[in-house]
Short mmCIF file of C-alpha atoms in Angstrom, two decimals:
data_model
loop_
_atom_site.label_atom_id
_atom_site.label_comp_id
_atom_site.label_asym_id
_atom_site.label_seq_id
_atom_site.Cartn_x
_atom_site.Cartn_y
_atom_site.Cartn_z
CA MET T 8 -17.06 -12.61 -4.67
CA SER T 9 -20.81 -12.77 -4.91
CA LEU T 10 -23.28 -14.03 -7.31
CA THR T 11 -25.13 -11.56 -9.51
CA PRO T 12 -28.95 -12.40 -10.34
CA ARG T 13 -27.77 -13.46 -13.60
CA GLY T 14 -25.21 -15.76 -12.37
CA ALA T 15 -27.54 -17.17 -9.84
CA ALA T 16 -29.90 -18.07 -12.65
CA LEU T 17 -27.12 -19.67 -14.53
CA LEU T 18 -25.91 -21.57 -11.52
CA GLY T 19 -29.40 -22.69 -10.74
CA GLY T 20 -30.25 -23.67 -14.37
CA GLY T 21 -27.09 -25.65 -14.80
CA LEU T 22 -27.49 -27.64 -11.65
CA ALA T 23 -31.20 -28.48 -12.55
CA LEU T 24 -30.28 -29.48 -16.06
CA THR T 25 -27.28 -31.56 -14.85
CA VAL T 26 -29.42 -33.38 -12.43
CA ALA T 27 -32.37 -33.73 -14.68
CA GLY T 28 -30.06 -35.08 -17.54
CA LEU T 29 -28.52 -37.76 -14.94
CA VAL T 30 -32.14 -38.76 -13.73
CA MET T 31 -33.48 -38.91 -17.37
CA ILE T 32 -30.40 -40.27 -18.98
CA ASP T 33 -30.42 -37.34 -21.47
CA GLY T 34 -26.86 -36.70 -22.75
CA ALA T 35 -27.82 -33.45 -24.35
CA MET T 36 -29.61 -32.07 -21.38
CA MET T 37 -26.69 -32.91 -18.97
CA ALA T 38 -24.15 -31.47 -21.54
CA ILE T 39 -25.89 -28.07 -21.47
CA GLY T 40 -26.11 -27.93 -17.65
CA VAL T 41 -22.38 -29.00 -17.35
CA GLY T 42 -21.54 -26.31 -20.08
CA GLY T 43 -23.46 -23.79 -17.90
CA LEU T 44 -21.23 -24.75 -14.74
CA ILE T 45 -18.08 -24.62 -16.70
CA THR T 46 -18.93 -21.18 -18.00
CA LEU T 47 -19.53 -20.01 -14.29
CA VAL T 48 -15.96 -21.53 -13.16
CA PHE T 49 -14.39 -19.84 -16.22
CA THR T 50 -15.91 -16.52 -15.23
CA LEU T 51 -14.84 -17.06 -11.71
CA ILE T 52 -11.09 -17.48 -12.86
CA LEU T 53 -11.09 -14.60 -15.28
CA GLY T 54 -12.88 -12.34 -12.84
CA ARG T 55 -10.24 -12.81 -10.19
CA TRP T 56 -7.39 -12.34 -12.49
CA ASN T 57 -9.11 -9.07 -13.66
CA LEU T 58 -8.64 -7.46 -10.28
CA ALA T 59 -5.16 -8.90 -9.71
CA LYS T 60 -2.24 -6.63 -9.52
CA LEU T 61 -4.37 -3.23 -9.54
CA GLU T 62 -3.47 -0.63 -7.28
CA GLY T 63 -4.52 2.86 -6.53
CA GLU T 64 -2.81 6.12 -5.98
CA ILE T 65 -3.89 9.60 -5.15
CA GLU T 66 -2.54 12.90 -6.44
CA ALA T 67 -3.94 15.69 -4.10
CA PRO T 68 -3.01 18.51 -1.99
CA GLU T 69 -1.35 17.64 1.37
CA ARG T 70 -3.24 20.51 3.14
CA VAL T 71 -6.69 21.58 2.85
CA PHE T 72 -9.29 23.05 4.68
CA ALA T 73 -12.36 21.17 5.72
CA ASP T 74 -15.63 21.78 3.55
CA GLN T 75 -13.57 23.45 0.97
CA GLN T 76 -13.48 22.29 -2.78
CA PHE T 77 -10.10 21.07 -4.01
CA ASP T 78 -9.21 19.08 -6.98
CA PHE T 79 -7.42 15.73 -7.07
CA ARG T 80 -6.66 12.80 -9.26
CA LEU T 81 -7.14 9.16 -8.58
CA HIS T 82 -4.91 6.80 -10.54
CA LEU T 83 -5.61 3.03 -11.17
CA LYS T 84 -2.33 1.24 -12.13
CA ASN T 85 -2.40 -2.17 -13.97
CA GLY T 86 0.76 -3.84 -12.95
CA ARG T 87 0.19 -7.04 -15.17
CA GLU T 88 2.33 -7.64 -18.23
CA LEU T 89 -0.15 -8.98 -20.59
CA PHE T 90 -3.87 -8.74 -19.68
CA ASP T 91 -6.03 -5.46 -19.62
CA ALA T 92 -8.42 -4.61 -16.80
CA HIS T 93 -12.13 -4.04 -17.93
CA GLY T 94 -15.18 -2.51 -16.26
CA ILE T 95 -13.39 -1.50 -12.68
CA GLU T 96 -15.84 0.42 -10.42
CA MET T 97 -13.68 2.26 -7.87
CA ARG T 98 -14.73 3.51 -4.34
CA LEU T 99 -12.51 5.74 -2.32
CA PHE T 100 -13.09 6.74 1.25
CA LEU T 101 -11.07 9.91 1.56
CA SER T 102 -10.00 10.67 5.05
CA GLU T 103 -12.51 7.95 5.96
CA LYS T 104 -15.23 10.71 5.74
CA ALA T 105 -15.83 11.43 1.94
CA ASP T 106 -17.34 8.40 -0.12
CA ILE T 107 -16.12 8.84 -3.60
CA HIS T 108 -17.35 6.73 -6.64
CA SER T 109 -15.76 6.43 -10.02
CA HIS T 110 -15.34 4.13 -12.85
CA ALA T 111 -12.40 2.96 -15.21
CA LYS T 112 -13.87 1.18 -18.45
CA TRP T 113 -10.45 -0.09 -19.62
CA THR T 114 -6.88 0.04 -18.28
CA ALA T 115 -4.35 -1.38 -20.60
CA ALA T 116 -1.54 -3.67 -19.17
CA ARG T 117 1.51 -1.82 -17.71
CA SER T 118 -0.42 1.30 -18.07
CA THR T 119 -2.52 3.76 -15.66
CA SER T 120 -6.18 5.26 -15.91
CA THR T 121 -6.59 8.55 -14.35
CA VAL T 122 -9.78 10.23 -13.25
CA LYS T 123 -9.77 13.93 -12.28
CA LEU T 124 -12.26 14.72 -9.56
CA ASN T 125 -13.39 17.44 -7.41
CA GLY T 126 -14.81 17.35 -3.80
CA SER T 127 -14.32 18.20 -0.19
CA ILE T 128 -13.80 16.65 3.13
CA PRO T 129 -16.38 17.62 5.67
CA THR T 130 -14.41 17.53 8.96
CA ARG T 131 -10.79 18.10 9.98
CA GLY T 132 -8.33 15.29 10.66
CA ALA T 133 -4.78 13.85 9.69
CA LEU T 134 -5.05 10.55 8.28
CA ILE T 135 -2.51 8.74 5.92
CA ASN T 136 -4.52 5.58 5.04
CA HIS T 137 -7.56 5.82 2.85
CA GLY T 138 -9.88 2.81 2.16
CA PHE T 139 -10.04 1.80 -1.38
CA ILE T 140 -12.43 -0.81 -2.89
CA LEU T 141 -12.43 -2.28 -6.27
CA THR T 142 -15.29 -4.34 -7.78
CA SER T 143 -15.96 -5.75 -11.13
CA VAL T 144 -18.53 -8.11 -12.96
CA PHE T 145 -16.28 -8.76 -15.91
CA PRO T 146 -16.48 -10.62 -18.15
CA LEU T 147 -20.31 -11.67 -18.44
CA GLY T 148 -21.82 -10.02 -15.30
CA LEU T 149 -22.32 -13.43 -13.54
CA LEU T 150 -20.11 -12.87 -10.67
CA LYS T 151 -19.20 -9.67 -8.65
CA HIS T 152 -15.51 -9.76 -7.59
CA LYS T 153 -14.27 -7.35 -4.73
CA LYS T 154 -11.00 -6.37 -3.74
CA THR T 155 -10.46 -4.20 -0.49
CA THR T 156 -7.13 -2.39 -0.13
CA SER T 157 -5.86 1.05 0.87
CA ILE T 158 -4.06 4.14 -0.45
CA GLN T 159 -1.36 5.84 1.51
CA LYS T 160 -1.37 9.61 1.20
CA GLU T 161 -0.84 12.01 4.05
CA ILE T 162 -3.60 14.77 3.98
CA LEU T 163 -4.07 17.31 6.48
CA VAL T 164 -7.64 18.75 6.87
CA PHE T 165 -7.60 22.01 8.77
CA PRO T 166 -10.73 23.23 10.60
CA LYS T 167 -13.42 25.22 8.61
CA ALA T 168 -12.68 28.79 9.54
CA LEU T 169 -15.86 30.38 11.15
CA LEU T 170 -15.60 34.12 12.01
CA PRO T 171 -17.15 34.60 15.47
CA LYS T 172 -20.12 37.14 15.66
CA GLU T 173 -18.60 38.66 18.83
CA PHE T 174 -16.16 40.87 16.54
CA PHE T 175 -19.13 42.58 15.20
CA ALA T 176 -21.54 42.59 18.22
CA THR T 177 -20.54 46.28 19.49
CA GLY T 178 -19.03 47.54 16.08
CA GLU T 179 -16.00 46.41 14.28
CA PHE T 180 -13.34 44.83 16.61
CA ASP T 181 -10.53 46.20 14.69
CA ASP T 182 -12.02 49.85 14.79
CA ALA T 183 -13.55 50.08 18.14
CA TRP T 184 -10.90 48.61 20.61
CA LEU T 185 -11.05 50.43 23.83
CA GLY T 186 -8.49 48.55 25.70
CA ASP T 187 -4.90 49.32 26.10
CA GLY T 188 -2.09 49.09 23.38
CA LEU T 189 -3.79 50.91 20.56
CA GLN T 190 -2.94 51.37 17.14
CA SER T 191 -4.63 53.07 14.16
CA GLY T 192 -6.96 50.88 11.99
CA ASP T 193 -7.16 50.93 8.13
CA ALA T 194 -10.88 51.86 7.83
CA PRO T 195 -11.49 55.49 6.71
CA GLY T 196 -14.08 55.99 9.57
CA GLU T 197 -17.52 57.40 9.25
CA PRO T 198 -18.32 60.08 6.57
CA ARG T 199 -18.72 63.57 8.24
CA GLY T 200 -19.49 65.70 5.21
CA LEU T 201 -17.92 67.75 2.28
CA ARG T 202 -15.27 70.23 2.20
CA PRO T 203 -13.23 72.31 -0.33
CA LEU T 204 -10.55 70.57 -2.36
CA ARG T 205 -6.95 70.73 -0.41
CA PRO T 206 -3.59 70.01 -1.83
CA GLY T 207 -2.79 66.35 -1.49
CA ASP T 208 -6.25 65.03 -1.46
CA PRO T 209 -6.73 61.95 -3.59
CA ALA T 210 -8.79 62.24 -6.50
CA LYS T 211 -10.91 59.34 -5.34
CA ASN T 212 -12.36 61.42 -2.68
CA ILE T 213 -13.81 63.98 -4.94
CA HIS T 214 -17.68 64.08 -4.67
CA TRP T 215 -18.48 64.76 -8.44
CA PRO T 216 -22.12 65.90 -7.93
CA ALA T 217 -21.36 68.60 -5.48
CA THR T 218 -18.02 69.51 -7.49
CA MET T 219 -20.07 70.12 -10.51
CA ARG T 220 -22.39 72.41 -8.63
CA ALA T 221 -19.47 74.29 -6.84
CA ILE T 222 -17.60 74.83 -10.23
CA ALA T 223 -20.83 76.33 -11.49
CA ARG T 224 -20.81 78.91 -8.73
CA GLY T 225 -17.15 79.58 -9.28
CA ARG T 226 -16.01 77.59 -6.09
CA LEU T 227 -13.48 74.96 -5.52
CA PRO T 228 -14.16 71.20 -5.96
CA ARG T 229 -15.74 69.36 -3.12
CA VAL T 230 -14.11 66.17 -1.48
CA ARG T 231 -15.55 63.83 1.14
CA GLU T 232 -14.35 64.34 4.55
CA ASN T 233 -14.36 61.19 6.93
CA ASP T 234 -13.68 60.94 10.70
CA PRO T 235 -10.39 59.70 11.80
CA PRO T 236 -9.71 55.85 11.49
CA GLY T 237 -10.71 53.63 14.25
CA LEU T 238 -8.32 51.87 16.71
CA ARG T 239 -7.41 48.32 17.11
CA PRO T 240 -5.27 46.55 19.55
CA ARG T 241 -1.44 46.38 19.07
CA ARG T 242 -1.26 42.72 19.91
CA ALA T 243 -3.45 39.91 21.06
CA THR T 244 -3.54 36.79 23.21
CA VAL T 245 -6.02 34.03 22.26
CA ILE T 246 -6.71 31.40 24.89
CA PHE T 247 -8.68 28.00 24.04
CA HIS T 248 -9.70 25.71 26.95
CA SER T 249 -12.13 22.97 27.65
CA PHE T 250 -12.72 23.91 31.35
CA ALA T 251 -16.16 23.88 32.89
CA THR T 252 -17.94 23.43 36.17
CA ASP T 253 -19.25 20.13 37.16
CA GLY T 254 -22.38 18.91 35.64
CA THR T 255 -21.77 20.61 32.17
CA LEU T 256 -22.46 18.18 29.34
CA ILE T 257 -19.49 17.33 27.29
CA ARG T 258 -20.26 17.43 23.46
CA THR T 259 -17.86 16.45 20.71
CA ASP T 260 -19.47 18.54 18.10
CA TYR T 261 -18.67 21.65 20.26
CA PHE T 262 -15.19 20.80 20.29
CA GLU T 263 -15.00 20.69 16.51
CA ARG T 264 -16.99 23.84 16.09
CA ALA T 265 -14.83 25.70 18.79
CA LEU T 266 -11.87 24.77 16.79
CA SER T 267 -13.51 26.32 13.70
CA LEU T 268 -14.16 29.36 15.54
CA LEU T 269 -10.71 29.52 16.90
CA CYS T 270 -9.33 29.12 13.36
CA GLY T 271 -11.71 32.01 12.15
CA THR T 272 -10.44 34.21 15.15
CA LEU T 273 -6.76 33.75 14.19
CA GLN T 274 -7.23 34.07 10.52
CA HIS T 275 -9.19 37.47 11.11
CA LEU T 276 -6.31 38.72 13.39
CA ARG T 277 -3.85 38.06 10.66
CA ARG T 278 -6.06 39.70 7.96
CA ILE T 279 -6.26 42.96 10.01
CA GLY T 280 -2.55 43.04 10.89
CA VAL T 281 -2.56 42.32 14.67
CA PRO T 282 -0.10 39.63 15.72
CA ALA T 283 -1.63 37.30 18.01
CA ASP T 284 -0.28 34.20 20.23
CA LEU T 285 -2.35 31.06 20.71
CA CYS T 286 -2.47 29.57 24.21
CA ALA T 287 -4.35 26.11 24.48
CA ASP T 288 -4.80 23.58 26.86
CA PHE T 289 -4.17 20.81 24.24
CA LYS T 290 -0.67 22.45 23.71
CA GLY T 291 0.19 22.53 27.28
CA TRP T 292 -0.59 26.29 27.62
CA ARG T 293 2.77 26.92 25.61
CA ALA T 294 2.24 30.18 23.46
CA GLN T 295 2.13 29.52 19.69
CA PRO T 296 2.90 32.66 17.44
CA THR T 297 0.43 32.88 14.42
CA PHE T 298 1.26 35.98 12.70
CA GLN T 299 4.17 34.95 10.36
CA ASN T 300 3.64 32.53 7.37
CA SER T 301 5.63 29.66 8.97
CA ALA T 302 4.04 30.11 12.24
CA TRP T 303 0.45 30.06 10.73
CA SER T 304 1.34 26.89 8.82
CA ASP T 305 2.50 25.38 12.11
CA THR T 306 -0.70 26.69 13.87
CA LEU T 307 -3.03 25.10 11.22
CA THR T 308 -1.11 21.85 11.54
CA LEU T 309 -1.59 22.01 15.15
CA LEU T 310 -5.42 22.68 14.94
CA ALA T 311 -5.72 19.64 12.53
CA ARG T 312 -4.05 17.23 15.01
CA ALA T 313 -5.70 18.74 18.16
CA GLU T 314 -7.37 16.39 20.68
CA ARG T 315 -9.71 17.53 23.49
CA VAL T 316 -8.18 17.75 27.08
CA GLY T 317 -10.46 16.68 29.85
CA ASP T 318 -8.37 17.49 32.93
CA THR T 319 -8.24 21.34 32.41
CA GLU T 320 -8.36 22.94 36.10
CA ALA T 321 -9.86 26.41 37.00
CA HIS T 322 -6.85 27.47 38.66
CA ASP T 323 -4.48 26.82 35.86
CA LEU T 324 -6.80 28.78 33.46
CA ALA T 325 -7.20 31.78 35.90
CA ALA T 326 -3.57 31.93 36.57
CA PHE T 327 -2.82 31.86 32.87
CA ILE T 328 -5.25 34.61 32.17
CA GLU T 329 -3.80 36.74 35.03
CA SER T 330 -0.24 36.38 33.28
CA VAL T 331 -1.43 37.96 30.04
CA PRO T 332 0.04 41.43 29.61
CA PRO T 333 -2.44 44.24 30.18
CA GLU T 334 -1.61 45.84 26.69
CA ASN T 335 -2.56 42.72 24.85
CA ALA T 336 -6.11 42.09 23.68
CA LEU T 337 -7.57 39.18 25.29
CA LEU T 338 -9.87 36.61 23.55
CA LEU T 339 -11.26 33.53 24.84
CA VAL T 340 -12.45 30.55 23.04
CA SER T 341 -13.77 27.48 24.58
CA ASP T 342 -15.96 24.12 23.71
CA MET T 343 -18.02 24.87 26.77
CA PRO T 344 -20.75 27.40 27.17
CA PRO T 345 -19.49 30.81 28.84
CA GLU T 346 -21.79 30.40 31.81
CA ALA T 347 -19.83 27.34 32.82
CA TRP T 348 -16.49 29.22 33.22
CA ALA T 349 -17.16 33.02 32.90
CA SER T 350 -17.20 33.33 36.67
CA ILE T 351 -13.37 32.89 36.93
CA LEU T 352 -12.65 35.75 34.34
CA PRO T 353 -10.60 38.60 35.94
CA GLU T 354 -11.87 42.28 35.72
CA ARG T 355 -10.44 43.27 32.54
CA ALA T 356 -11.60 43.81 28.89
CA ALA T 357 -11.87 40.37 27.03
CA VAL T 358 -13.78 39.02 24.04
CA VAL T 359 -15.60 35.93 24.80
CA VAL T 360 -16.59 33.66 21.98
CA ASP T 361 -19.69 31.68 22.54
CA VAL T 362 -19.55 28.13 21.00
CA ARG T 363 -23.34 28.21 20.79
CA GLN T 364 -23.37 30.21 17.49
CA HIS T 365 -23.38 29.27 13.72
CA ARG T 366 -26.50 27.15 14.21
CA PHE T 367 -27.21 25.37 10.91
CA ALA T 368 -30.79 25.08 9.91
CA HIS T 369 -32.24 21.67 9.37
CA LYS T 370 -32.89 20.82 5.75
CA HIS T 371 -36.50 19.46 5.16
CA LEU T 372 -37.06 16.61 2.82
CA ASN T 373 -38.96 17.26 -0.47
CA PHE T 374 -40.87 14.26 -1.89
CA ARG T 375 -42.59 16.18 -4.71
CA LYS T 376 -39.75 15.78 -7.13
CA THR T 377 -38.69 12.10 -6.46
CA ASN T 378 -39.27 11.10 -10.02
CA GLU T 379 -37.07 13.58 -11.49
CA LEU T 380 -33.51 12.72 -10.35
CA PRO T 381 -30.73 13.89 -12.30
CA PRO T 382 -28.76 11.30 -14.33
CA LYS T 383 -25.76 9.74 -12.49
CA ARG T 384 -22.41 11.06 -14.05
CA HIS T 385 -19.04 9.58 -13.80
CA ALA T 386 -15.77 11.22 -14.63
CA ALA T 387 -14.23 9.74 -17.80
CA PRO T 388 -10.71 8.16 -17.20
CA THR T 389 -7.87 8.61 -19.39
CA ALA T 390 -5.46 5.91 -20.15
CA SER T 391 -1.92 6.74 -20.17
#
């Protein structure tokens, strides 16, 4: 509880009038001062009761991706039998990262106010308790009452999927694979030219301008002819590690970015139809399938709960890389720069993902429109 400016003025005025009435033996002045103090005490009791037996509840997805918008509902339950709740300000710390403000103007006794919100959680994590703060200046705005509690709701926040640029550094990874274990890709290949229509050619390949000219000369329609489709690996192994030579600076933000690049890598391999196994030091180098839906769900849960390992040894990493079958495509992701560990790589084709990518530009402050702030909006609660 704390005094508002209005409450401080009433308290000071009430004390001053009460003391002055006693000194000057003025009953009317003393009565006014005592009345002000009694009003303040009455406000204290009623304000505390206004926050009693109020609980919060979250109706939200149990699994979301970081920095991705999702809808959820915040419920304010009034467990009292007789008295309604008025003017409740709600502040929710979702996953201890997102600070969400809302307002419930009125919540009837034995009822619930619901606010529909939309937002995102900036970073990954797996938390159950979410901080919840209720404040109110009811009934006369003299005292600000505060109640701190928590809401239990398990929400797994997966890393934000970032697609590494190495997939496109020397052409499409899934159309220009030069290693072993090849399979045909889905891309049609580069356009080669035009040729006469043959039985079995799809109608979508007809080149209509050339066809009109050919028909005018009494020839067959013309279709586009493409090169054969590209090649992609039949299977892949993705290795994640935190090894580096001595003296390399460890940065926690690089670990989070590396997990995002790892998530984007695995997601891209699933999208192009390449089964991949994840082998990470934070999982004890045990292979984790990622292609099937159930395996992908387990992998995302693993990434949401992952913690950095600080004792990865060079011989463990080198031995595991050597054990990868030669027909599997090898991809390596690390939270350390490649210069700190690339020297131990064997002589084989591999895609090395550099964590120092996706640099986000700094936003500059603009002070020219400080007087044109948009009005503050609150979601309107609905009583049920």
